[in-house]
Short mmCIF file of C-alpha atoms in Angstrom, two decimals:
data_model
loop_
_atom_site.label_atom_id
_atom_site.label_comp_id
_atom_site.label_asym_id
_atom_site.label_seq_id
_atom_site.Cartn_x
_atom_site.Cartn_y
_atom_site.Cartn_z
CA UNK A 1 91.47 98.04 107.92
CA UNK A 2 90.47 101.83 107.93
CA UNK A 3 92.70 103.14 110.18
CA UNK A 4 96.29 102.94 111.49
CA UNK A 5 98.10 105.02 114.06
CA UNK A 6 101.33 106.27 113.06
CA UNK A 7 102.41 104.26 116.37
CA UNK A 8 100.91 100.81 114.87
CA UNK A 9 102.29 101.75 111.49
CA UNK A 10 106.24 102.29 112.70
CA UNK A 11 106.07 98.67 114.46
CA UNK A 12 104.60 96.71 111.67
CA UNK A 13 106.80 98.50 108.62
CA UNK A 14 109.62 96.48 109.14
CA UNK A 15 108.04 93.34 109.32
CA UNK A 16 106.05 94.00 106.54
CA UNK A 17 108.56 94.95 104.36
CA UNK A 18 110.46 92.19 105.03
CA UNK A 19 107.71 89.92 103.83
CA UNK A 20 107.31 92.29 100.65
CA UNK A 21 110.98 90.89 100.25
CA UNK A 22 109.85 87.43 99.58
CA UNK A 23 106.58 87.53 98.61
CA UNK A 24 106.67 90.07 95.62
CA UNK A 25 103.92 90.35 93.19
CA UNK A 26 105.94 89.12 89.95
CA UNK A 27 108.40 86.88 88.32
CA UNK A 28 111.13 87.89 90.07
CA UNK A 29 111.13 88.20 93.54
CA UNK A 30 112.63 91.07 95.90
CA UNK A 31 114.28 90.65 98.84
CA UNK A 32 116.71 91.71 101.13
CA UNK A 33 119.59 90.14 101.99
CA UNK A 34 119.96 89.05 105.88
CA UNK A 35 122.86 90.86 108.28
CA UNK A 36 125.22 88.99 109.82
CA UNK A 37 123.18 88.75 113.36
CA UNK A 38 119.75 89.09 111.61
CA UNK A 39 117.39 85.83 111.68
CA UNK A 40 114.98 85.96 108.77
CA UNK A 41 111.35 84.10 108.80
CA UNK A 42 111.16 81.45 105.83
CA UNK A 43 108.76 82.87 103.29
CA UNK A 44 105.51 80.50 102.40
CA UNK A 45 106.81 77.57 100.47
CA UNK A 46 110.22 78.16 102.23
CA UNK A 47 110.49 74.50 103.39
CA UNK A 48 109.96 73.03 99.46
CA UNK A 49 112.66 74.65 97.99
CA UNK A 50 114.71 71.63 96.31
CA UNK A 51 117.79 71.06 99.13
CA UNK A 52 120.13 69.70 96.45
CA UNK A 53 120.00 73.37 94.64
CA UNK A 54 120.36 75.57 97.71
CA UNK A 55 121.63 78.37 96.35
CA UNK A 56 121.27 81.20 98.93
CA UNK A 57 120.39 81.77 102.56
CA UNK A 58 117.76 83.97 101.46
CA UNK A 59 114.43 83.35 99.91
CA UNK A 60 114.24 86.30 97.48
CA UNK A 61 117.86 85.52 96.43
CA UNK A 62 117.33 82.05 96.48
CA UNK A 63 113.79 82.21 94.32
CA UNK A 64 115.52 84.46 91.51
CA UNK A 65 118.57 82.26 91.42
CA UNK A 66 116.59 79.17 90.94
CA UNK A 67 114.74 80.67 87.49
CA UNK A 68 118.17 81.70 86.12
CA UNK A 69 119.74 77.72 86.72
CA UNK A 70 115.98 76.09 85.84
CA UNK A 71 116.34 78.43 82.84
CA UNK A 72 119.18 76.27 81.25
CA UNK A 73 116.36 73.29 80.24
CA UNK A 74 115.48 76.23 77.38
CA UNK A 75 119.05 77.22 76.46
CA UNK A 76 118.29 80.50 78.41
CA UNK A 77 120.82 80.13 80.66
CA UNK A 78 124.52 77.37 81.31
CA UNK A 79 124.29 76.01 84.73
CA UNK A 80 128.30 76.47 84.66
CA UNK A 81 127.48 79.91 84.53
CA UNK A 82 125.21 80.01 87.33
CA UNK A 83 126.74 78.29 89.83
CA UNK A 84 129.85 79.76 89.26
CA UNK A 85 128.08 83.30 89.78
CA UNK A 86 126.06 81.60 93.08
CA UNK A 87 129.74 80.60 94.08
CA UNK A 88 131.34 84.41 93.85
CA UNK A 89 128.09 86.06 95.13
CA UNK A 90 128.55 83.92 98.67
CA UNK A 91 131.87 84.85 98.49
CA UNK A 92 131.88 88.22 98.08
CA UNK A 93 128.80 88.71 100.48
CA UNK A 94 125.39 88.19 99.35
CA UNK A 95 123.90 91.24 98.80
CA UNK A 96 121.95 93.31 95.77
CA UNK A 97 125.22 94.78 94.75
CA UNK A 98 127.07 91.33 94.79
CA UNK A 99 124.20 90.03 92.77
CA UNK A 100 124.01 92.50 90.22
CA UNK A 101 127.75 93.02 89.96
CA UNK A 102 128.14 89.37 89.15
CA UNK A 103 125.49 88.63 86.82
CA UNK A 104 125.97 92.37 84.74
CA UNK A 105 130.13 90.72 84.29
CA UNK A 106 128.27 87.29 83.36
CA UNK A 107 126.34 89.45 80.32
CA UNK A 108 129.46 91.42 79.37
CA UNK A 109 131.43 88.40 79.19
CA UNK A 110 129.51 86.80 76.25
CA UNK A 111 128.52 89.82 74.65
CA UNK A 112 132.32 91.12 74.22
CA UNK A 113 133.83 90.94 70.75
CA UNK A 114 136.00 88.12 70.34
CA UNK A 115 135.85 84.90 68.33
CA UNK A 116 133.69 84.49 65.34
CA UNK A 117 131.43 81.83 65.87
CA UNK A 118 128.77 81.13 63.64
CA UNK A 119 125.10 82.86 63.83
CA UNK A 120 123.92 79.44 66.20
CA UNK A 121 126.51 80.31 68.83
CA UNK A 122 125.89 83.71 68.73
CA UNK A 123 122.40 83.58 69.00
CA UNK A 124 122.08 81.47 72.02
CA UNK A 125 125.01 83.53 73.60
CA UNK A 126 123.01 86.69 73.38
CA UNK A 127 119.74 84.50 74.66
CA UNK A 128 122.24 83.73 77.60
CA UNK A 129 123.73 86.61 78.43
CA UNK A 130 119.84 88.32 77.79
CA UNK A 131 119.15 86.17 81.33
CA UNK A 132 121.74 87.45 83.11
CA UNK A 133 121.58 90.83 82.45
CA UNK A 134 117.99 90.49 83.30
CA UNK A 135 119.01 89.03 87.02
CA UNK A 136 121.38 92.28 87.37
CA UNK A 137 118.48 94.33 85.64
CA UNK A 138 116.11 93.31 88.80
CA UNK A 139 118.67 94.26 91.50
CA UNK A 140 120.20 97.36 90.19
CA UNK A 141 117.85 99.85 92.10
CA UNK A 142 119.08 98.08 95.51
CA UNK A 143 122.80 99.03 94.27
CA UNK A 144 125.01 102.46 95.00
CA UNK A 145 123.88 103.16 91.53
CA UNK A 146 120.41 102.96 90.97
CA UNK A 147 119.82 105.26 87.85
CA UNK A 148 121.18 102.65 85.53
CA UNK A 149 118.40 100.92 85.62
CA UNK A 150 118.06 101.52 82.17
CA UNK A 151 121.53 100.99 81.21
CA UNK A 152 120.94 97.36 82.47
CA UNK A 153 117.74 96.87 80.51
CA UNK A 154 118.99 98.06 77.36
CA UNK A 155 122.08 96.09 77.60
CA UNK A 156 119.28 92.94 78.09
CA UNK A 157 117.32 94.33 75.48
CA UNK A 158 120.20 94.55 72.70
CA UNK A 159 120.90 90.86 73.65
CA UNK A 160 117.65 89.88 73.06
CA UNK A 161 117.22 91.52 69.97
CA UNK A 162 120.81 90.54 68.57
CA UNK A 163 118.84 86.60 69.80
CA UNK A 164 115.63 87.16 67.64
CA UNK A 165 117.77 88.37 64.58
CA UNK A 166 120.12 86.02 64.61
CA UNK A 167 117.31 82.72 64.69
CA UNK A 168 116.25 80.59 61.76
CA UNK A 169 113.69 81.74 60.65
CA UNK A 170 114.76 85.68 62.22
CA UNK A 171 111.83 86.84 64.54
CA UNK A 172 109.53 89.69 62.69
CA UNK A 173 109.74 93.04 64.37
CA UNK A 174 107.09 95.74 64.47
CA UNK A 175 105.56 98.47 66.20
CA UNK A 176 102.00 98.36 67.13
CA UNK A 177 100.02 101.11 67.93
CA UNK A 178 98.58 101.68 71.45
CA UNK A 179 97.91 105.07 72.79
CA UNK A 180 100.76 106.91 72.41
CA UNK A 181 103.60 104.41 73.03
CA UNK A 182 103.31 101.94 70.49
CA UNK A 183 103.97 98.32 72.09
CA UNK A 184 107.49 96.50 70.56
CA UNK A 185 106.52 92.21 69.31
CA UNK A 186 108.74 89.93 68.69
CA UNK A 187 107.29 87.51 66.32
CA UNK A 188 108.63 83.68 66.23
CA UNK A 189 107.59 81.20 63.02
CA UNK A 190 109.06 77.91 63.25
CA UNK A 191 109.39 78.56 59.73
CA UNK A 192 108.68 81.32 56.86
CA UNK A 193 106.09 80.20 54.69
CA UNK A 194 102.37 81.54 54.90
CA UNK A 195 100.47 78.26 55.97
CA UNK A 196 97.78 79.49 58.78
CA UNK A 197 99.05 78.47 62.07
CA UNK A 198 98.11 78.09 65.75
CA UNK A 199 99.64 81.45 67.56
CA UNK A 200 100.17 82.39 71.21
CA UNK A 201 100.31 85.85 72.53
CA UNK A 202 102.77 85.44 75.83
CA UNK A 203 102.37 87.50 78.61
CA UNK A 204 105.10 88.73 80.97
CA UNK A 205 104.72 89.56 84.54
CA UNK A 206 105.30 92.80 86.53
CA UNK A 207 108.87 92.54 86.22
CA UNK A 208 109.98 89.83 84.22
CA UNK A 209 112.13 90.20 80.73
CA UNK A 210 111.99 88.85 76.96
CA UNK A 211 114.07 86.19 77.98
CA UNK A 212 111.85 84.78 80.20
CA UNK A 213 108.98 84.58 77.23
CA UNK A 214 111.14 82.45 75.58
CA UNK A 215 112.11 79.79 78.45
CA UNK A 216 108.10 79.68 79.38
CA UNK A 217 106.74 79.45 75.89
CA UNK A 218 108.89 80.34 72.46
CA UNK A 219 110.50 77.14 72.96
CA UNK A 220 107.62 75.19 73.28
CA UNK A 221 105.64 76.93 71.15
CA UNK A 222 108.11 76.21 67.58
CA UNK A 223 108.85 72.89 68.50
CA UNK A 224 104.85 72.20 68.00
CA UNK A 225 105.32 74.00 64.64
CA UNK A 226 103.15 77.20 66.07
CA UNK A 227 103.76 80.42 66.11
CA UNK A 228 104.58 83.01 69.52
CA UNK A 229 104.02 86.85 69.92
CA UNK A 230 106.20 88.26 72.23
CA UNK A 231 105.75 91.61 73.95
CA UNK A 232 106.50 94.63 76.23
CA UNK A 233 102.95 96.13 77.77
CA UNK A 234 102.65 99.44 80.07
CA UNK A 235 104.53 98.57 83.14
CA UNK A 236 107.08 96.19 80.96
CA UNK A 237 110.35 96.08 79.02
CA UNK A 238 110.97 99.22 77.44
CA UNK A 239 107.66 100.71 77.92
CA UNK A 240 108.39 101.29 81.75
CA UNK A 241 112.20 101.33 81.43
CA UNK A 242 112.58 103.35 78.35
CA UNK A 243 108.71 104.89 77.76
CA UNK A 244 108.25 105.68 81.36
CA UNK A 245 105.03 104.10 80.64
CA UNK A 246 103.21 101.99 84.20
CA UNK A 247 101.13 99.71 84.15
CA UNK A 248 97.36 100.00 83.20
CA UNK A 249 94.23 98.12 84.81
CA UNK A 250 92.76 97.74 81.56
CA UNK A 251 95.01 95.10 79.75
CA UNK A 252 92.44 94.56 77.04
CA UNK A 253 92.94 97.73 75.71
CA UNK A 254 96.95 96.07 75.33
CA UNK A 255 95.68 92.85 73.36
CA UNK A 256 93.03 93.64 71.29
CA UNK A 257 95.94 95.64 68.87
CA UNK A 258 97.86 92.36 68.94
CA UNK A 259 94.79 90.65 67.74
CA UNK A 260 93.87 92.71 65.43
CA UNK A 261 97.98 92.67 63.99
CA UNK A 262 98.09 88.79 64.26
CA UNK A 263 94.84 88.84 62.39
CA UNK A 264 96.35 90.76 59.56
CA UNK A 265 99.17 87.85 58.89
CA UNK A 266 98.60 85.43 56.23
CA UNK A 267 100.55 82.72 58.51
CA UNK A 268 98.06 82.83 61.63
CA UNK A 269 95.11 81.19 62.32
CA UNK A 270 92.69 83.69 63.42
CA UNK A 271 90.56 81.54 65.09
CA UNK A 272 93.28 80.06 66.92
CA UNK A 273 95.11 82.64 68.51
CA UNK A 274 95.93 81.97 72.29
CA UNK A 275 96.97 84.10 75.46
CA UNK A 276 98.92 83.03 78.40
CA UNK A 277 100.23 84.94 81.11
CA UNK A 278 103.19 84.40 83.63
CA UNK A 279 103.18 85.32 87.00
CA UNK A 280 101.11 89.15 87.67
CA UNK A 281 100.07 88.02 84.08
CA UNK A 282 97.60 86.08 84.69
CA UNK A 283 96.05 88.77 86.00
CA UNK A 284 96.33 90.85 83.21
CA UNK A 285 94.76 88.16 80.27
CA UNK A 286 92.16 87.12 82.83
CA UNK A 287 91.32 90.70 82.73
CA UNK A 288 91.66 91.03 78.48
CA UNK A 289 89.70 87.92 77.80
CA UNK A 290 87.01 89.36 79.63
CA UNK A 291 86.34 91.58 76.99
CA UNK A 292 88.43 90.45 74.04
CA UNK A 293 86.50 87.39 72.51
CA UNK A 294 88.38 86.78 69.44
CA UNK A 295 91.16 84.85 71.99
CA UNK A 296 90.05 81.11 71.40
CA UNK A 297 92.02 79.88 75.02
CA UNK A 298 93.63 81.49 78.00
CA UNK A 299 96.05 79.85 80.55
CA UNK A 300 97.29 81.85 83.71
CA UNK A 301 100.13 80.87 84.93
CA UNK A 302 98.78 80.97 88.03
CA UNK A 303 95.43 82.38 88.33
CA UNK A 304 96.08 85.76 90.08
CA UNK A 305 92.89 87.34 90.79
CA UNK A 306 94.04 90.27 93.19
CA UNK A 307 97.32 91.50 92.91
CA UNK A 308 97.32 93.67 96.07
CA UNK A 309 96.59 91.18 98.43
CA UNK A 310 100.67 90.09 97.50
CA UNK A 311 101.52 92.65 99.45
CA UNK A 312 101.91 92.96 103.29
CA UNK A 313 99.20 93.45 105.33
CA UNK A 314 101.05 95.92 107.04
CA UNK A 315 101.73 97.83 104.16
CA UNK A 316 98.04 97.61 102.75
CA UNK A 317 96.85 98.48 106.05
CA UNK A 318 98.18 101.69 105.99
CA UNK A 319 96.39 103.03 102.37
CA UNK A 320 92.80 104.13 103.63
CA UNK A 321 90.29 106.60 101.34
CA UNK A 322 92.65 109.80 102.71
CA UNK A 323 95.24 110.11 100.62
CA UNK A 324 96.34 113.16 102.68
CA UNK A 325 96.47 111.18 105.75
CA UNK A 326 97.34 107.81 103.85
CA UNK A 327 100.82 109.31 102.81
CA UNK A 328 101.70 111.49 106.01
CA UNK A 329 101.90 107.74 108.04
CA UNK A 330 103.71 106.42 105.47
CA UNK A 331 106.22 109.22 105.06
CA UNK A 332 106.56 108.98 108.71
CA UNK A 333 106.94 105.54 108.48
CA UNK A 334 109.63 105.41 105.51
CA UNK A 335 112.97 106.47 107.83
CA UNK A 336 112.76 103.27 110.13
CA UNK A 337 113.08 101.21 107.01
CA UNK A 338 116.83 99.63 106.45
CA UNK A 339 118.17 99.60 103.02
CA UNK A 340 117.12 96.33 101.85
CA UNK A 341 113.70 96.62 103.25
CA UNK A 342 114.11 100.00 101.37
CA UNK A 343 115.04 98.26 98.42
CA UNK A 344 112.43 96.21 98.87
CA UNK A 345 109.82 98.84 98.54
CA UNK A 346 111.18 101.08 95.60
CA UNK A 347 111.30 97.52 93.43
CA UNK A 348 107.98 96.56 93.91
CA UNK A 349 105.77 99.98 93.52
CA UNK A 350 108.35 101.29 90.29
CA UNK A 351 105.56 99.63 88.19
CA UNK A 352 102.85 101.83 89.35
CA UNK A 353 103.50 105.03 88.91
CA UNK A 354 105.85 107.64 86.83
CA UNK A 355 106.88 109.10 90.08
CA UNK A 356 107.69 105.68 91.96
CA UNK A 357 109.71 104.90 88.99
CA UNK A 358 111.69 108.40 89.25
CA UNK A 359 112.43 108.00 92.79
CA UNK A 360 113.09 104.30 92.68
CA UNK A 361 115.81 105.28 89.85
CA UNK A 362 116.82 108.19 92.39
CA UNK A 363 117.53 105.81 95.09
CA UNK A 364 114.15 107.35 97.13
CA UNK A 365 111.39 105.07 98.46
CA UNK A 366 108.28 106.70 96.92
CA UNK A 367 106.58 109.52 98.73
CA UNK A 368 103.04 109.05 97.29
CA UNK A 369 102.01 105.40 98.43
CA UNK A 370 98.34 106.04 97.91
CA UNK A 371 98.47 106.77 94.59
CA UNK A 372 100.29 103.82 93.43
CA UNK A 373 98.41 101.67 95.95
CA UNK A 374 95.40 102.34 93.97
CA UNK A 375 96.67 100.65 90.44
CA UNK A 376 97.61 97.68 92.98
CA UNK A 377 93.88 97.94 93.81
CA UNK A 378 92.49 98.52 90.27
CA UNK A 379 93.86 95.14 89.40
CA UNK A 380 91.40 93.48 91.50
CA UNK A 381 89.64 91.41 88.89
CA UNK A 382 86.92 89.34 91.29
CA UNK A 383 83.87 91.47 88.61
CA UNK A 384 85.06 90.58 85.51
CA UNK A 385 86.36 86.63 85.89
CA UNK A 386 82.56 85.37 84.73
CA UNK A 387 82.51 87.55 81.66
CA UNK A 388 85.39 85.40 80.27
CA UNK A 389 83.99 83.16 77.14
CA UNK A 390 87.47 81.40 76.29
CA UNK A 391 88.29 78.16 78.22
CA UNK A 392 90.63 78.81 80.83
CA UNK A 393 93.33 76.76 82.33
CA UNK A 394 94.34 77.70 85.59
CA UNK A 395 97.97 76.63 87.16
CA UNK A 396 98.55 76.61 90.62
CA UNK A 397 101.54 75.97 92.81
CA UNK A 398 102.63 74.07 95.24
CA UNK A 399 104.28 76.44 98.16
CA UNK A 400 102.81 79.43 96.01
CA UNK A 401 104.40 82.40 97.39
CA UNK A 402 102.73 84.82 96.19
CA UNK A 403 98.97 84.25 95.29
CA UNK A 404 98.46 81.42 97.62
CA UNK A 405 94.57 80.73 97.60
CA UNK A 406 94.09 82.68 94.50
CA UNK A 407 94.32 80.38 91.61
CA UNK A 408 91.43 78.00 92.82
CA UNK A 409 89.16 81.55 93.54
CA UNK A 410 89.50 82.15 90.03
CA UNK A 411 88.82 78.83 88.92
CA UNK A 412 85.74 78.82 90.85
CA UNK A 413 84.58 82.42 89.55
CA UNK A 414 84.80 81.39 85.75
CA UNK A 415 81.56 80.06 84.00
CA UNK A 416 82.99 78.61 80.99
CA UNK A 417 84.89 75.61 80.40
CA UNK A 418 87.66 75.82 82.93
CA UNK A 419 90.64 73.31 84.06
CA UNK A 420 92.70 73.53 87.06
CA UNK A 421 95.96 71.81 87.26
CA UNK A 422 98.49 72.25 90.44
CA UNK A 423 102.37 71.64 89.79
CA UNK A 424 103.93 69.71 93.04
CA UNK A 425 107.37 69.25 94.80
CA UNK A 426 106.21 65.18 93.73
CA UNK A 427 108.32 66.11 90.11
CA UNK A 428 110.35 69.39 91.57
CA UNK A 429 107.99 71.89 89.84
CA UNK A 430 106.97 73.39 93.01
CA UNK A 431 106.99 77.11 94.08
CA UNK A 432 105.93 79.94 91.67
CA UNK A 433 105.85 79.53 88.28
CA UNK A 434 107.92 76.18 88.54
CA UNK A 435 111.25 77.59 88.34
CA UNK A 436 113.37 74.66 88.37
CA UNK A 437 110.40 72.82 86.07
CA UNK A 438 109.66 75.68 82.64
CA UNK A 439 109.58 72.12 80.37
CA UNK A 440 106.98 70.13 82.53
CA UNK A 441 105.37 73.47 82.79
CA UNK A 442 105.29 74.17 78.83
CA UNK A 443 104.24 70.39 78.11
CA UNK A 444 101.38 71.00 80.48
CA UNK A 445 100.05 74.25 79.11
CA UNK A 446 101.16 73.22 75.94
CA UNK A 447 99.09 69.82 75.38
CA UNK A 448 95.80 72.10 76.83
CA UNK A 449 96.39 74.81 74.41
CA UNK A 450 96.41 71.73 71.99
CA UNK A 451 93.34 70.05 73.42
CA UNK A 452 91.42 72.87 73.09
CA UNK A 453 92.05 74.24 69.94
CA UNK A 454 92.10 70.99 67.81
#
């Protein structure tokens, strides 16, 4: 669509928006919570959500709620803790403040000084309370006070480090070097001598956390005696919450200086070095094993081939080749919007752009839409899918939210050796990224990553 009146614009916007709610292009979803005498459309894969764990009215609520209780299979999370927080948030009136609120006091609680337990207790109470600052990290800009947005992260972040420290064997930190932000790992050994081992590089999504490396992966990953690389790319972690950095198009330019730091270890295997990516990332290492051949596998998780087309077409309609006339509609546009759908918006473009960060953080729905539009755009990795050399596995979803459609277009781009394998509401794995399901999903990726590199 080339054009769009400003007429035609006003009366889709708030429809839009309010699918931009539940169908976000990451781990964690958006969404607005429903007024009193508001009716809300299900979102795609509404009807499959598991009845016994209701947990919300909502279907962004509900979606992010699920991955904090599915979380507890991993140690990630105590389904005490959740429901108890589900419990108050009802209470008190679902909303992004209730949500935050509850789940920021759920961190606090089990990061104050106390007891002295021993370094095991502590450890897993940090991974813990690293989850739940993460679900009040993702809801702060829809909050009366936005701008601590990185307050909450760094609060997640110091819980996740105290996490790494604190395991046996301690995760290895480092810095390594990419542009001019230098990209934080988090290195996990099952154990500390130098015997060459199997590695995985995990991949986060658009707005995901640390923690969430660790249910979808970590875990796995030492229990099979390998090694996992954990990591904060543009657009991630501290890079966009700290570094200000967003997200780039060209995510091989992000893993080739993993590669090339795993590669310097004595205890990896270089010719066994993996990449999976969760949610938007499997986008992103679709895109780097395009043109980064040393990676021996790749699994997306699911196959995400344009990230754009997540968005509304009511929203997308609205971006043409003007960017003049592209963002004097959509400033037009912007006042009809409530403040969820508001919310909404500033959550999912922050990745994007500087700017759209700033304003997000300022409580402001970003002004420039084209310009941030166009990183959703450069993402579009249709070109580049055939150049992979790796074998690929590609996941798929049963009431897939977000992507629906695009996990079997990728498999059907790739021309290497290529598996497709689609979780169902048969064994509760359903929805994106399986959230009530991250050990079926880690024994499945798991046993392929095996398969191929033995």
């Amino acid at each position: 669509m080339t054009h769009l009146s400003r007429r035609a614009a006003l009366a889709g916007l708030a429809a839009g928006t309010g699918a931009l709610a539940t169908t976000g292009c990451a781990l964690g979803t958006a969404s607005s919570a429903p007024s009193p005498s508001a009716s809300r459309s299900p979102a795609p894969g509404a009807n499959l959500t598991p009845g016994a764990m209701r947990l919300f009215p909502d279907e962004g609520f509900e979606f992010a709620g699920l991955l904090a209780l599915g979380a507890a299979g991993m140690r990630a999370s105590e389904v005490g803790d959740v429901l108890t927080a589900v419990n108050k948030i009802n209470a008190d009136g679902l909303s992004e403040q209730s949500y935050s609120d509850t789940f920021h006091a759920l961190g606090d609680r089990l990061t104050a000084p106390g007891d002295h337990p021993g370094d095991e207790t502590r450890g897993f109470r940090s991974l813990r309370a690293a989850q739940y600052y993460a679900q009040a990290l993702f809801y702060v800009l829809g909050t009366r006070s936005p701008g601590d947005e990185k307050d909450y992260y760094l609060a997640g972040r110091r819980a996740w480090d105290d996490f790494a420290r604190l395991g046996s064997p301690p995760a290895v930190t480092a810095q390594v070097p990419y542009g001019k932000t230098p990209l934080p790992v988090w290195f996990f050994r099952p154990d500390e001598q130098a015997k060459p081992r199997p590695t995985v590089i995990l991949t986060n999504g658009s707005d995901g956390q640390n923690v969430d490396m660790w249910t979808y992966g970590v875990c796995a990953a030492l229990d099979r005696g390998w090694n996992a690389l954990v990591y904060d790319g543009p657009g991630q972690g501290q890079l966009l919450f700290v570094d200000e950095v967003p997200v780039t198009t060209r995510w091989e330019g992000v893993v080739t200086p993993l590669v090339d730091w795993l590669r310097g270890r004595a205890d990896v295997d270089g010719a066994r070095i993996s990449l999976t990516g969760l949610s938007m990332g499997g986008n992103l290492v679709a895109r780097a094993a395009a043109f980064e051949h040393r990676i021996a596998a790749v699994a997306c998780q699911p196959g995400c081939v344009q990230p754009w087309l997540a968005f509304p077409p009511e929203i997308r309609g609205l971006v043409t080749a003007d960017k003049a006339r592209t963002n004097r509609i959509w400033q037009a546009a912007v006042p009809e919007l409530d403040p969820q759908q508001a919310f909404s918006v500033r959550k999912r473009f922050e990745i994007f752009t500087r700017e759209a960060l700033l304003q997000a953080r300022a409580g402001k729905v970003p002004t420039d839409l084209w310009s941030a539009a166009q990183v959703a755009i450069g993402l579009d990795i249709t070109q580049v899918i055939p150049k992979i050399k790796a074998p690929v596995l590609v996941l798929d979803y049963e009431g897939e939210q977000f992507y629906p459609g695009q996990p079997r277009q990728m498999y059907d781009l790739l021309n290497t050796r290529r598996d497709y394998f689609r979780f169902t509401a048969a064994t509760g794995a359903q929805l994106h990224c399986s959230p009530m399901a991250p050990q079926q999903h880690c024994d499945k990726v798991f046993d392929w990553l095996e398969s191929v590199l033995r």
